[in-house]
XYZ file of C-alpha atoms in Angstrom:
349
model
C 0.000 0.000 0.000
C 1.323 3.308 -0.960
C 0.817 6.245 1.332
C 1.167 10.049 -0.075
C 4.220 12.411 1.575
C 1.401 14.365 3.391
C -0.914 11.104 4.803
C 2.755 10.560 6.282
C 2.872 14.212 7.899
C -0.457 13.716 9.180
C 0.270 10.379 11.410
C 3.420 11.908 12.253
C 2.053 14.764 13.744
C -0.735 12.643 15.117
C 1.359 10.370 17.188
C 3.690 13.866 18.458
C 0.582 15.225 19.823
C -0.637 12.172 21.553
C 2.816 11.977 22.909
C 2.742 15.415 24.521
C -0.876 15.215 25.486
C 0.072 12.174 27.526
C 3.080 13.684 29.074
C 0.800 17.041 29.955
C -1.224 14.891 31.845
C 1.435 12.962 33.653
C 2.939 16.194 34.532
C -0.616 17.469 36.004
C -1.227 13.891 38.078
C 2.368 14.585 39.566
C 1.667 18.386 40.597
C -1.854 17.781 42.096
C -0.648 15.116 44.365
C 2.415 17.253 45.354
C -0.119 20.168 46.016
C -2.622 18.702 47.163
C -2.567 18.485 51.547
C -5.158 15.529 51.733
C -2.117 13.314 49.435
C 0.006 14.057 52.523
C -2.143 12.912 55.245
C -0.124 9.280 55.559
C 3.316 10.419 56.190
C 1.776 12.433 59.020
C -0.515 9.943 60.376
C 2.869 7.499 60.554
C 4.727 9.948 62.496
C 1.512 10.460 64.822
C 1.149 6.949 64.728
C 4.813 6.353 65.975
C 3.824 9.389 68.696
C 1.178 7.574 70.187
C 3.036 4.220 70.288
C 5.855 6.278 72.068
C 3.867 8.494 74.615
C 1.395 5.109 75.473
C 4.956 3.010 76.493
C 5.389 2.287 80.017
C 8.313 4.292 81.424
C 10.368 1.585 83.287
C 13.535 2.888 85.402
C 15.973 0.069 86.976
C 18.473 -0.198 88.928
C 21.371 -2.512 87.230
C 21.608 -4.472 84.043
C 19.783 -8.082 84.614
C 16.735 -5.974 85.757
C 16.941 -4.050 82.550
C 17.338 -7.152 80.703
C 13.857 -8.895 82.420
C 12.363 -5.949 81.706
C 12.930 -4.642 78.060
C 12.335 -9.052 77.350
C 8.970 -8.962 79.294
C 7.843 -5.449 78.389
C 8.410 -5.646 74.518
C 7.068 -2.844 72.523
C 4.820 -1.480 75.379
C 8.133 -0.817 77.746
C 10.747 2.182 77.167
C 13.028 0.899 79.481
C 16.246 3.048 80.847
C 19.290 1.114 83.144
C 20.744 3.820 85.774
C 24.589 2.106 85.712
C 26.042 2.867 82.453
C 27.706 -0.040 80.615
C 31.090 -0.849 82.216
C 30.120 0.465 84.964
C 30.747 -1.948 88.414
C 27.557 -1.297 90.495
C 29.385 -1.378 93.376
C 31.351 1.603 92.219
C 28.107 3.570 91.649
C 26.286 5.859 93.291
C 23.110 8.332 91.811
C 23.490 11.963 90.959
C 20.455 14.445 91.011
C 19.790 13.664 87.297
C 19.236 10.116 88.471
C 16.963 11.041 90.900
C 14.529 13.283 88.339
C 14.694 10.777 85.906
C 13.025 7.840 88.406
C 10.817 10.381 89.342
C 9.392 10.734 85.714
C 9.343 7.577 85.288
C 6.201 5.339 85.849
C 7.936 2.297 87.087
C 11.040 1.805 88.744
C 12.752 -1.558 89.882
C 15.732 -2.619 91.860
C 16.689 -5.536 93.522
C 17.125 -4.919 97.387
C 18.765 -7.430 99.571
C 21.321 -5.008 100.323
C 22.688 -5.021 96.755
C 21.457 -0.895 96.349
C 23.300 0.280 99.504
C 21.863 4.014 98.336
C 18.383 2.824 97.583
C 16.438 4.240 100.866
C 17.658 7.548 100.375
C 17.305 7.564 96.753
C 13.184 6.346 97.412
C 13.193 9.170 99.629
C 15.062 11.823 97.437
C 12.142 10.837 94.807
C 9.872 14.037 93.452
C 7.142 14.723 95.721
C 4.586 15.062 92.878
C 5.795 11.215 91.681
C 3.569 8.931 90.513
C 6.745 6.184 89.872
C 5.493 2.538 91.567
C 8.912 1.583 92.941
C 9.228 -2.507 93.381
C 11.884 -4.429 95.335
C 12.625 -7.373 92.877
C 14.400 -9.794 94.921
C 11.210 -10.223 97.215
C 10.127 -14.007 97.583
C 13.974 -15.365 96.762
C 15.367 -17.083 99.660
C 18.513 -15.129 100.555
C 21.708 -16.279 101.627
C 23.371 -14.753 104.896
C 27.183 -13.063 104.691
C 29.421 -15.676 106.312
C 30.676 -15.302 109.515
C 34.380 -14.575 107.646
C 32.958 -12.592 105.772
C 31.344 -10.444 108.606
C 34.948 -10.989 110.527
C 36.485 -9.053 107.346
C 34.185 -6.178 106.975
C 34.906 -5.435 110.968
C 38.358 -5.264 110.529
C 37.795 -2.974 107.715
C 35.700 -0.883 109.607
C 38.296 -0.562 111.924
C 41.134 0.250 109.656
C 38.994 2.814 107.468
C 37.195 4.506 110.189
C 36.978 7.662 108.427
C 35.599 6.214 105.600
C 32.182 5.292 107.035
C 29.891 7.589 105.516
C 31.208 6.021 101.367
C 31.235 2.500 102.543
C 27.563 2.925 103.351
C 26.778 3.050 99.886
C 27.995 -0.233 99.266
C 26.603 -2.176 102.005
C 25.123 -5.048 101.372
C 23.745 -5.782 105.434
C 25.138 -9.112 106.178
C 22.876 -10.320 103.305
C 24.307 -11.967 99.598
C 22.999 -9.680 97.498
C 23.923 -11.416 94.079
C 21.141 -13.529 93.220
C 20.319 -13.503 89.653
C 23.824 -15.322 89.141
C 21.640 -18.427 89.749
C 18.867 -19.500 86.480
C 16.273 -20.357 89.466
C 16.809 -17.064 91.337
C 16.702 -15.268 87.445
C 13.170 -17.441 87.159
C 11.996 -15.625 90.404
C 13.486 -12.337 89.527
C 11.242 -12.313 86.042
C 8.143 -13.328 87.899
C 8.707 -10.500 89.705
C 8.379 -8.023 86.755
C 6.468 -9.397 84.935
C 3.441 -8.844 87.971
C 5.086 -5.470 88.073
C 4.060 -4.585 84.871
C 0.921 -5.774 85.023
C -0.162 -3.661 88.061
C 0.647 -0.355 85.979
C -0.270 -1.357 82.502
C -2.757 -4.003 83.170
C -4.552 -3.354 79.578
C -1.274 -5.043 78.417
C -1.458 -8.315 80.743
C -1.813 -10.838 77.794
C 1.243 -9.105 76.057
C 3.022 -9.662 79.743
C 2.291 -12.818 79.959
C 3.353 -14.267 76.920
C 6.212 -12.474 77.016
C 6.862 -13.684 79.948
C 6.478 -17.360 79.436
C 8.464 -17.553 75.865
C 11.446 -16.003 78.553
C 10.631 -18.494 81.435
C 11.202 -21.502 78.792
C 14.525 -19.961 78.394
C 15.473 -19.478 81.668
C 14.002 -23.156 82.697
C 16.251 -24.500 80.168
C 19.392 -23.084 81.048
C 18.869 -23.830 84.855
C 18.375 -27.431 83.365
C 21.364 -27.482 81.550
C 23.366 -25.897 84.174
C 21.615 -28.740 86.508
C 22.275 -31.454 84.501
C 25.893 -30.615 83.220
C 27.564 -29.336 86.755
C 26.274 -32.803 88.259
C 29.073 -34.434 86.131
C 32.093 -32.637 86.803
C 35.195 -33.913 88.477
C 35.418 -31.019 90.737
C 32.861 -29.239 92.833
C 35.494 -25.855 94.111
C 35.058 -22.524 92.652
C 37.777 -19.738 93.220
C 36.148 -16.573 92.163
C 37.417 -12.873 92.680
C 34.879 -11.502 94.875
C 31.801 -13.698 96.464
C 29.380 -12.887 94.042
C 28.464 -16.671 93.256
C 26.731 -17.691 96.342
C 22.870 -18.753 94.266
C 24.967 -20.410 91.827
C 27.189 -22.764 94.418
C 23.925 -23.336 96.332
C 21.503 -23.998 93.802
C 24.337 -26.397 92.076
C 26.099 -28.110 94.439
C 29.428 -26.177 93.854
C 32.156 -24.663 96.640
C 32.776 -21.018 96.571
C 35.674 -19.831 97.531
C 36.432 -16.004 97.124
C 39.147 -13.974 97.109
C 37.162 -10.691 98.304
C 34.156 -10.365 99.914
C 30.718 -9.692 98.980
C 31.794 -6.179 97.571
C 33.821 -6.111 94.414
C 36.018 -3.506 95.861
C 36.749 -5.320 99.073
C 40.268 -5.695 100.092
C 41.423 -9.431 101.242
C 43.954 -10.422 103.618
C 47.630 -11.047 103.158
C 46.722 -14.495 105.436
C 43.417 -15.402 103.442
C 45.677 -15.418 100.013
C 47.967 -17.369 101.196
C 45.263 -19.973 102.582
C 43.636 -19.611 99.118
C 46.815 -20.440 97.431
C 47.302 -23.809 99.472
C 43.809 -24.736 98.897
C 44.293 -24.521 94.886
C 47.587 -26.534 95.238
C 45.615 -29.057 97.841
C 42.273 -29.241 95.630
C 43.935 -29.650 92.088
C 41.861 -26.514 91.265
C 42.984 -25.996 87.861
C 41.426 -22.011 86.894
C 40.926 -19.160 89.169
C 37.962 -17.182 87.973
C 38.132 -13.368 87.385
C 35.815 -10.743 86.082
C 35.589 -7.950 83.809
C 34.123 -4.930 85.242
C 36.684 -5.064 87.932
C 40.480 -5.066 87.774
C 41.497 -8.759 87.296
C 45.230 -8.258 88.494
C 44.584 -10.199 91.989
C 42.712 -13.168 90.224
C 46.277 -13.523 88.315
C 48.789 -12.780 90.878
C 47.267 -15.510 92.808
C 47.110 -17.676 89.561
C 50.539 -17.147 89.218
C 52.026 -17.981 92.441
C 49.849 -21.210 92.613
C 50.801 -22.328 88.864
C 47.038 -22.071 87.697
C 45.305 -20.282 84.522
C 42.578 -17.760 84.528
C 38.851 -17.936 83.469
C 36.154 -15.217 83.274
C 33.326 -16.231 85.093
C 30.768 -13.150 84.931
C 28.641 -11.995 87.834
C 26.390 -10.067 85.200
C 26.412 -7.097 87.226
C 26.520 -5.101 83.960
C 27.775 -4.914 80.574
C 30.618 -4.044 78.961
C 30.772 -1.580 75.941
C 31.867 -4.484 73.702
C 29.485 -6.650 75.284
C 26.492 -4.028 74.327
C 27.933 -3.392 70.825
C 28.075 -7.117 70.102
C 24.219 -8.211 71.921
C 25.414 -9.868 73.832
C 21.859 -10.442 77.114
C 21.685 -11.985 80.030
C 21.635 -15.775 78.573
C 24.356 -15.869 76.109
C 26.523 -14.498 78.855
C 25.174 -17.221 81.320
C 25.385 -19.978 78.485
C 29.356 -18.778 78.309
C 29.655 -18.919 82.142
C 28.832 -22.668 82.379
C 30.739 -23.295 79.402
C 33.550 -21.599 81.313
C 32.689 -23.767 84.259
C 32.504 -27.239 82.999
C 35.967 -25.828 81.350
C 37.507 -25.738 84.624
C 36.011 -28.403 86.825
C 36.560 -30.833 84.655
């Protein structure tokens, strides 16, 4: 078929007109939508959205790290959860500041353990905003507690004695004759969560089911590590346990294992010339093959000792807090437990 040279200019001008009509109109879609305000509405109902899921979160304040842990696990998306102690910070080493203070007060929940381990706690809970709604729990209520041992009452007399003047900081890190440390054990941990979760509960009860299931998925965790640590520590060779400070009371007694410390019940406490040298003969007399140190405290003592009795070191974590590394990496509560009996069958073996 033979078309004439202006049939040709005709489609060709057809089809360049229905091109530009088409790109007019794309052009006028594109500049309604970006003038029109109603278009806009669901970027701003996402950030109001976001809002509301912020401002309805329970404001939970605690006290150290494993209480942070139960909580931000059991709370989920309906807990904002803040820890006091920085990471790689020793607890023991810590005391609040004002900004501490206002920022419990704020808060709408706030948690610490109590047996002593807080030695600043009662005058914090008084120091708290008079117009403060914040619910403050004692966690460690309904765990059977272990009493200080009579040695270990024997040192902190003697260092009363020799540090006198010091009375008034040493107060902050009393732990009254009680062992504080409980959540070192996967049955006191079981407790601990309990604990929370019925915390929660009584200030966000329109969230119970969300509480509870929370809870459960983390108490089939925690009942399967205290099984494995049950189950595994019933086979070692050795029972003894030479730790840097006696922070590992729960675990001996809920495992059948022998704690012996270098310090006391306070990180920072200072040991005896005679009780090294009586630790030292009882790793050479026991076949104790690791002494146990930890990381938010200095480990030199741990390995002078190892030294002189011809022994390696092993961390063995009292989960008093994170490091920075330990944050960075996730490392929680349970991997770092996991790695403590894996540390332990390691060296009673």
């Amino acid at each position: 078929m033979k078309y004439s040279k202006q049939s040709l200019r005709f489609t060709a001008l057809s089809v360049l007109l229905t091109a530009l009509l088409i790109f007019a109109a794309a052009c006028g879609s594109n500049a309604n939508i970006a003038n029109n305000p109603a278009d806009t509405t669901n970027a701003a109902n996402d950030s109001s959205v976001n809002n509301a899921v912020e401002k309805q979160q329970v404001s939970v304040v605690t006290s150290f790290y494993p209480l942070y842990y139960l909580a931000s696990e059991i709370g989920g998306e309906h807990v904002k959860a803040v820890n006091l102690v920085a990471s790689g910070v020793e607890p023991h080493d810590w005391t609040p500041k004002s900004r501490d203070l206002d920022t419990a007060s704020n808060a709408q929940l706030f948690l610490y353990h109590g047996a002593g381990l807080e030695g600043w706690v009662d005058d914090f809970l008084k120091g708290l905003s008079k117009d403060s709604t914040v619910v403050t729990k004692e966690m460690s209520d309904g765990i059977t507690l272990i009493e200080g041992t009579e040695e270990e009452e024997e040192h902190a007399d003697e260092h009363e004695d020799e540090h006198a003047n010091e009375h008034a900081d040493e107060k902050e890190h009393d732990h009254g004759g009680l062992d504080p440390h409980t959540w070192v054990s996967p049955k006191s941990a079981l407790k601990l969560a309990e604990n929370v979760k019925n915390s929660l509960i009584e200030v966000d009860a329109a969230n119970q089911a969300d509480y509870e299931k929370n809870y459960d998925a983390l108490k089939q965790k925690l009942e399967a590590l205290d099984a494995d640590y049950t189950a595994k520590l019933a086979q070692t060779a050795s029972k003894d346990i030479v730790v840097s400070h006696q922070a590992f009371g729960y675990l001996a007694r809920d495992y059948g294992l022998n704690q012996v410390a270098i310090m006391g019940l306070s990180a920072d406490a200072e040991p005896r010339g005679q009780d090294l040298l009586e630790i030292t003969k009882f790793v050479k007399e026991n076949n104790v093959k690791y002494i146990f140190f930890e990381e938010l405290v200095s480990d030199q003592l741990a390995k002078t000792l190892a030294d002189e009795a011809d022994v390696d070191t092993l961390v063995l974590n009292p989960l008093e807090g994170l490091t920075p590394e330990q944050e960075k990496a996730g490392e929680t509560y349970l991997s770092l437990m996991e790695r403590n009996l894996q540390n332990l069958l390691q060296a009673l073996q």
